[in-house]
Structures are given as structure tokens and as C-alpha cells.
Tab-separated table of C-alpha atoms in Angstrom:
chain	number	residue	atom	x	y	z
A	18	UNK	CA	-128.649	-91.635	-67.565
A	19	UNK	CA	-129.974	-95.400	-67.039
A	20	UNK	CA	-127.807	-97.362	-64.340
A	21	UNK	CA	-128.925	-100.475	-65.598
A	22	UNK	CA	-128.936	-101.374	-69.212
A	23	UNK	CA	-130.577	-103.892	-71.404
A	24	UNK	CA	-129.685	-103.056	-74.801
A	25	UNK	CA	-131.756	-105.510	-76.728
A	26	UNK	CA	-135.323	-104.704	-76.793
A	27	UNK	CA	-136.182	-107.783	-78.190
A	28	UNK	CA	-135.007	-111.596	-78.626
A	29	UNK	CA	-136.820	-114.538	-80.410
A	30	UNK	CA	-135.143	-117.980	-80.055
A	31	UNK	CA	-136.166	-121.360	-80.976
A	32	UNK	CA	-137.921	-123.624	-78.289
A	33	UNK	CA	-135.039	-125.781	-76.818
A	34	UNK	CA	-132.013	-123.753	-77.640
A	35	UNK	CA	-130.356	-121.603	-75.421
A	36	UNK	CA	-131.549	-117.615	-74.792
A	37	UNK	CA	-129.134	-115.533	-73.426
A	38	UNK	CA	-129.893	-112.279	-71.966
A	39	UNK	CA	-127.671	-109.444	-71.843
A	40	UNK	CA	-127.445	-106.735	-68.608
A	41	UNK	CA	-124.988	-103.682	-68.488
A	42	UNK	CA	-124.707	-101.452	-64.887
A	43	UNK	CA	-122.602	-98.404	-64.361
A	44	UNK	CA	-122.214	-97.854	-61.365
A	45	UNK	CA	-119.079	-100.762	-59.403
A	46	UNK	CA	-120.877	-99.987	-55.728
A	47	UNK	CA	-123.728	-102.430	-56.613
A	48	UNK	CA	-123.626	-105.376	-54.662
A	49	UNK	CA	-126.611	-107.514	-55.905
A	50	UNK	CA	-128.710	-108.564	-59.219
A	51	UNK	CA	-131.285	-109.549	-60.099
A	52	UNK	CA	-133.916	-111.113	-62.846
A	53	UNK	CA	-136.989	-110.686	-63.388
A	54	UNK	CA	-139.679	-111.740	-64.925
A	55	UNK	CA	-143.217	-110.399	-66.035
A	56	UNK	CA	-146.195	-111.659	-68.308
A	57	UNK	CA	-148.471	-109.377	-69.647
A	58	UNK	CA	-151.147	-107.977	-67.485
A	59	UNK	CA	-149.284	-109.302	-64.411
A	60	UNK	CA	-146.689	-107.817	-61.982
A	61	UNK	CA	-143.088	-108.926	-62.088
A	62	UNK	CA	-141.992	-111.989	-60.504
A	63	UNK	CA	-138.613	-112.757	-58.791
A	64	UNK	CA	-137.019	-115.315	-61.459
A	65	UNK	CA	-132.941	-115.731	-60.363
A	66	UNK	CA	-130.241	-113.736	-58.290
A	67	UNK	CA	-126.907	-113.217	-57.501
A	68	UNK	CA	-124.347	-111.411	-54.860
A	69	UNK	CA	-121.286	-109.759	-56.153
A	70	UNK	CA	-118.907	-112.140	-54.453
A	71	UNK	CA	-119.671	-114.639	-56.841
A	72	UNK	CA	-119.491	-114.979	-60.355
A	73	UNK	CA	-122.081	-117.624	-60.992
A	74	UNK	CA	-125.948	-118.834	-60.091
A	75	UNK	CA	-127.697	-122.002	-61.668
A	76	UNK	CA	-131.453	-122.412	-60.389
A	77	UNK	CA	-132.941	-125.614	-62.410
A	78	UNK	CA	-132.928	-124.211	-66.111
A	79	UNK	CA	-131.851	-120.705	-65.579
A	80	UNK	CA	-128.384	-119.503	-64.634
A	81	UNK	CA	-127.044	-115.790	-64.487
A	82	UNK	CA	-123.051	-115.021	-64.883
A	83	UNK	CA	-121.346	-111.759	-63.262
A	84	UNK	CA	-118.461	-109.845	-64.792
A	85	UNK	CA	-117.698	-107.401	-62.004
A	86	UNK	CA	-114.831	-105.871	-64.023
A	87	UNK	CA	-116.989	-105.735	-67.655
A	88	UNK	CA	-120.048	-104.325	-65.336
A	89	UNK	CA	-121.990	-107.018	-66.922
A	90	UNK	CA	-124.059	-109.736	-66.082
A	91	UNK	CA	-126.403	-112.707	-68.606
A	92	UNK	CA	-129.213	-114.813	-67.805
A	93	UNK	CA	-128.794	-118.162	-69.685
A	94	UNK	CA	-131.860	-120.553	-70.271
A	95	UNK	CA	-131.422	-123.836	-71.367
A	96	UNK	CA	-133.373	-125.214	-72.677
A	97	UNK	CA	-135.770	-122.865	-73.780
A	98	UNK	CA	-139.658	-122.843	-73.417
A	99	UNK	CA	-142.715	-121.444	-75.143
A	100	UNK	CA	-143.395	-120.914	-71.715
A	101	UNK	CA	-140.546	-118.291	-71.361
A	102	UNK	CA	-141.789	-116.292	-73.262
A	103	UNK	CA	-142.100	-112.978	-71.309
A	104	UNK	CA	-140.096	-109.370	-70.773
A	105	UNK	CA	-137.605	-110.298	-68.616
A	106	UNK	CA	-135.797	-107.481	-66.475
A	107	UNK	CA	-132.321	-106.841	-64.930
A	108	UNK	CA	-132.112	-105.083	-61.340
A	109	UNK	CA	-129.215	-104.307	-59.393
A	110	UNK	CA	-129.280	-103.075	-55.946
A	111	UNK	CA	-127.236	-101.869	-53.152
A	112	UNK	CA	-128.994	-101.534	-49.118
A	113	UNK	CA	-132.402	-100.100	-49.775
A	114	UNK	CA	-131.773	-99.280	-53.298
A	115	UNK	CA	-132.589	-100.922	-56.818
A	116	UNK	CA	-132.414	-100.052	-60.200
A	117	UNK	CA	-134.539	-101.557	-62.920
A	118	UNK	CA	-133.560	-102.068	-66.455
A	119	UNK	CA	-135.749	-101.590	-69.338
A	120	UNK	CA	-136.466	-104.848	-70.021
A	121	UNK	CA	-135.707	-107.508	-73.018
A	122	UNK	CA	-138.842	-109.172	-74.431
A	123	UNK	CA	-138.345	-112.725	-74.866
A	124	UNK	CA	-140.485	-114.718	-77.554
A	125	UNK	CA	-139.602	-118.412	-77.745
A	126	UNK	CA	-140.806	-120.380	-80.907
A	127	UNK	CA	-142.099	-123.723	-81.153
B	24	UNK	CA	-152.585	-116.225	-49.025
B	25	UNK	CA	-153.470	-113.515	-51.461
B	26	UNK	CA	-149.479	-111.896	-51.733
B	27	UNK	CA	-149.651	-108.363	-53.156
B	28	UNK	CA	-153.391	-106.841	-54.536
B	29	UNK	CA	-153.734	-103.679	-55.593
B	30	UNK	CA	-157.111	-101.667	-55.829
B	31	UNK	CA	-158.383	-100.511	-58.660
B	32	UNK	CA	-156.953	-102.276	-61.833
B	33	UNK	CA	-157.954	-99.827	-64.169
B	34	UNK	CA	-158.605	-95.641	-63.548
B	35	UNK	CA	-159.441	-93.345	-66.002
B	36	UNK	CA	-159.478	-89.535	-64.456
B	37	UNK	CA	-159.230	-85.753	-65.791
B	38	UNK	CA	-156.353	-83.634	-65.415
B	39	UNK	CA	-156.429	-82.130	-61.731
B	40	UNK	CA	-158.753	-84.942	-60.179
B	41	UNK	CA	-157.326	-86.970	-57.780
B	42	UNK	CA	-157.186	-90.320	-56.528
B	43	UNK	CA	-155.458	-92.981	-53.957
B	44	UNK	CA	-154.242	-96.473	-54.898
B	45	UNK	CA	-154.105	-99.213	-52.498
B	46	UNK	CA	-151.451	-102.013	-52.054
B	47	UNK	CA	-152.170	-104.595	-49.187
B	48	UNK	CA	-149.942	-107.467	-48.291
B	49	UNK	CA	-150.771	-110.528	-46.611
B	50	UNK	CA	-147.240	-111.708	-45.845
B	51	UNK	CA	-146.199	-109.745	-42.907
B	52	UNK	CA	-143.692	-107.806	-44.627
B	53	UNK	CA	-141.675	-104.902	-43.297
B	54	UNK	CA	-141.077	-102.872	-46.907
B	55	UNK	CA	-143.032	-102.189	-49.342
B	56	UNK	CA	-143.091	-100.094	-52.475
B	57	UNK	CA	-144.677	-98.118	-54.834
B	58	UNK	CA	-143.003	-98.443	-58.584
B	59	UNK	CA	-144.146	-96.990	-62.339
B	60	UNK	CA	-143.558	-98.646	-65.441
B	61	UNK	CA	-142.992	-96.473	-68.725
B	62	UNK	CA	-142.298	-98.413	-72.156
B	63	UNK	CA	-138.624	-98.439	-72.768
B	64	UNK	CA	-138.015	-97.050	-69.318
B	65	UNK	CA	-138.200	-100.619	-66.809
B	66	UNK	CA	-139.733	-99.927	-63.197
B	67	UNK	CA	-138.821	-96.511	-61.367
B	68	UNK	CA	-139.334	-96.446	-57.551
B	69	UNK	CA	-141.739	-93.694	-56.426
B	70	UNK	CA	-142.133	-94.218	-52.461
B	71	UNK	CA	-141.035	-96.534	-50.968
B	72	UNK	CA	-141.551	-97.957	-46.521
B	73	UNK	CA	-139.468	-99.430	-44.849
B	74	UNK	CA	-142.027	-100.183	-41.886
B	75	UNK	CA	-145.318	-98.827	-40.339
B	76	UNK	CA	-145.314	-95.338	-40.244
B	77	UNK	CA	-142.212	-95.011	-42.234
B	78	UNK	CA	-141.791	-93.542	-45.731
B	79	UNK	CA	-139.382	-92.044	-47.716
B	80	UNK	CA	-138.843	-91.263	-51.956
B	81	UNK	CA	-137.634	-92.750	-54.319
B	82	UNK	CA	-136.192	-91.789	-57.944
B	83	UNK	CA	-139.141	-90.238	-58.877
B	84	UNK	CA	-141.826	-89.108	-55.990
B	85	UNK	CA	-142.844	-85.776	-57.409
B	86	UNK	CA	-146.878	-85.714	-57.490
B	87	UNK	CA	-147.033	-88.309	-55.517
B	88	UNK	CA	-147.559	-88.628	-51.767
B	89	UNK	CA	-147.971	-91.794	-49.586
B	90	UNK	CA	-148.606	-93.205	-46.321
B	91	UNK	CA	-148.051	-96.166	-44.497
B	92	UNK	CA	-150.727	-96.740	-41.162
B	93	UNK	CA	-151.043	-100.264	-40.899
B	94	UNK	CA	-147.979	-102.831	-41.826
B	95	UNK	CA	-150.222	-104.111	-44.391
B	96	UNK	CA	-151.448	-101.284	-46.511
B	97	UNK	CA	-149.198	-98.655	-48.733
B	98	UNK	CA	-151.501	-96.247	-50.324
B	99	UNK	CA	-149.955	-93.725	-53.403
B	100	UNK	CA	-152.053	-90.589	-53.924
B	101	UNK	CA	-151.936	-88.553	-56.682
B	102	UNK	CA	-153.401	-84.834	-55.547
B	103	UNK	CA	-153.666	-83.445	-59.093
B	104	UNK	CA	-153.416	-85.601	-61.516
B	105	UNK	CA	-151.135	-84.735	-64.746
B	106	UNK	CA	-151.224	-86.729	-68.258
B	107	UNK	CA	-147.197	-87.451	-67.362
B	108	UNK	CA	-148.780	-89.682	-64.729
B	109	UNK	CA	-150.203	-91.897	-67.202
B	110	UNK	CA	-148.585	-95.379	-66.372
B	111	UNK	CA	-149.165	-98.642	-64.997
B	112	UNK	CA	-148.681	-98.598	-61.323
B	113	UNK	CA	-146.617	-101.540	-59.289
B	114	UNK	CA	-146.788	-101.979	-55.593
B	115	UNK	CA	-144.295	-104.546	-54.336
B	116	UNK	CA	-143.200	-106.175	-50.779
B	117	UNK	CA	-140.205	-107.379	-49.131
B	118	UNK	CA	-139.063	-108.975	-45.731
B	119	UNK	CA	-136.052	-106.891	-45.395
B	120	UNK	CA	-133.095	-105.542	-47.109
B	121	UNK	CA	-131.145	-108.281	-46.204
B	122	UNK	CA	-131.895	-109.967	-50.007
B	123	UNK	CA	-132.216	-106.567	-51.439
B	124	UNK	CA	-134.306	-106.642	-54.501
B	125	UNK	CA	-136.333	-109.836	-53.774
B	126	UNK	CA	-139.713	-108.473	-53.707
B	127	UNK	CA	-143.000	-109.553	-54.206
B	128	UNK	CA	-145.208	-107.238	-57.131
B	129	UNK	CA	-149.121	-107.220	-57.130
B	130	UNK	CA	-150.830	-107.190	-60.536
B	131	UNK	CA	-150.166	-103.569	-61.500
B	132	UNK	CA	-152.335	-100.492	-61.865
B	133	UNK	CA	-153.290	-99.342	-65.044
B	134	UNK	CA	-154.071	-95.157	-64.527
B	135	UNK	CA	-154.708	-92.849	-68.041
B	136	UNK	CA	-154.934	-89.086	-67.119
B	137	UNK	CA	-156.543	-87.344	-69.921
């Protein structure tokens, strides 16, 4: 049974509008999340993140929400870039441990 | 500073041959890990240090054994090799737990047992 959850596979949006990615976790005793971010043929890179006492991150273009009580958390980029274009991934993580999501593939269209 | 590599990029190899991966790190950090990435299934920790000498598993560490000499260096070994192992191979670092989940990836292993 996946912890984390990204239930779209896929999302194409238009190059300056806003994408909005979508993370469910099960289990309340996470304490931090996090996004990801990975090109093809390359490993992962550390995009955006956020502790559980707050609801709310903004870094530059990119800024993730927390619901603690829906167990749910979006990135939001705005505006969007062909250059965002990439499988972006949800973790969560609690000491030592993190769980990955499966990932949402992100295609942004000129 | 290099970050993350990982040695080889590509492997091929038969059911029951066997083979090591390296992960080096040129950042001085204490943890480091050793993930596998499945499509539709995101990154699943194998082993994972937490400093020199130091390992311990992860969600899914059977077939796999590791070791941890030299701060630096994290090297997976697969004994006997099984086409369930066929995957694309992540080794990541971190400074410590304190930011859980801020870690550094190389470029990925890709490994086809056939």
C-alpha cells in the first residue's frame, strides 16, 4: 500500500499558466515534504520543501501548500515553463525515513 | 565539485552473475543512500548509511548487500542477480537528518538482468 500518492500520471499545461500538482500521504506521523524534480537520464533534484508546522512555502516561481487534516499537499508553478517540463515527485519523511511517490510527468506547451 | 557519480551507467548481466555499483560523494556528507526506481512505483530505499561503517535497510534490501568503508563511497552489490532487479539504480547524499529528505542524487544506474 503506497504512503505517498500522486494520482495523476500525467499533466500538460500551457507555457505561462499555472500547473498544479497534486500529493496524497497516509500516514499523520510525517513531519516533512518534499518535491522533486527529475529530467530524463538524470537523478532527481531537490526542487521545494516544507515542515508540518506550516501550511505554506513560496521559493521564486514554485510554492507548495499543506493540508495536515486532508493529508494533502500541491506544488503550484506560476508561471509555467517549457523548461518545467519534467516528472516531478512528492516525498514525505519523518527522522531517517522517506517515502517517494510515483511521480506526475509534467509537459508544458509553448 | 563533482556531487554524487555513480559507476557504471549502464550494466547488462545474466541471471546469477554478480556485480557492485559505486556511489562516491565529494561533499563530505554523513548519509548516503542507495534507491531503485520502477515505472509507476517512484524511488524505494534499498540501503541506506548513516556514517562510515554504518548501514542499515531500507523498504526493500532483499538481494542486495552494501558497505560503507570510507565516508565517501557506498557500494550496492547484487550477489546473484535476478530479472526483478532490473531497474535504474539511484545513489543519493545528505548532511544529516536534520532536513530529512534533502538529498543530493547522482545520475542513476541503468542495470537489465536477463
Amino acid at each position: 500500500d503506497q504512503q505517498v500518492k500522486q494520482n495523476s500520471p500525467s499533466l500538460s499545461v500551457q507555457e505561462g499558466r499555472i500547473s498544479i500538482l497534486n500529493c496524497d500521504y497516509t500516514n499523520s506521523m510525517f513531519d516533512y515534504f518534499l518535491w522533486y524534480k527529475k529530467y530524463p537520464a538524470e537523478g532527481p533534484t531537490f526542487l521545494i520543501s516544507i515542515s508540518s508546522i506550516k501550511d505554506k512555502n513560496e521559493d521564486g516561481r514554485f510554492t507548495v501548500f499543506l493540508n495536515k487534516s486532508a493529508k494533502h499537499l500541491s506544488l503550484h508553478i506560476v508561471p509555467s515553463q517549457p523548461g518545467d517540463s519534467a516528472v516531478y515527485f512528492c516525498a514525505a519523511s519523518r527522522y531517517d525515513k522517506v517515502i517517494f511517490g510515483p511521480g506526475t510527468s509534467l509537459s508544458v506547451i509553448p | 565539485n563533482a556531487g554524487v557519480t555513480q559507476t557504471p551507467k549502464f550494466r547488462v548481466l545474466k541471471t546469477g552473475q554478480s556485480m557492485t555499483l559505486l556511489c562516491a560523494q565529494d561533499m563530505n556528507h554523513e548519509y548516503m543512500y542507495w534507491y531503485r526506481q520502477d515505472p509507476g512505483m517512484g524511488l524505494r530505499l534499498i540501503h541506506y548509511s548513516v556514517g562510515e561503517g554504518t548501514t542499515a535497510k531500507g523498504e526493500v534490501p532483499d538481494g542486495y548487500n552494501v558497505s560503507r568503508l570510507k565516508k565517501q563511497n557506498f557500494l550496492l552489490g547484487l550477489e546473484s542477480a535476478a530479472p526483478s532487479q532490473t531497474s535504474v539504480y539511484f545513489c543519493a547524499s545528505s548532511r544529516t537528518s536534520e532536513l530529512p529528505g534533502e538529498q543530493y542524487f547522482g545520475p542513476g544506474t541503468r542495470l537489465t538482468v536477463t
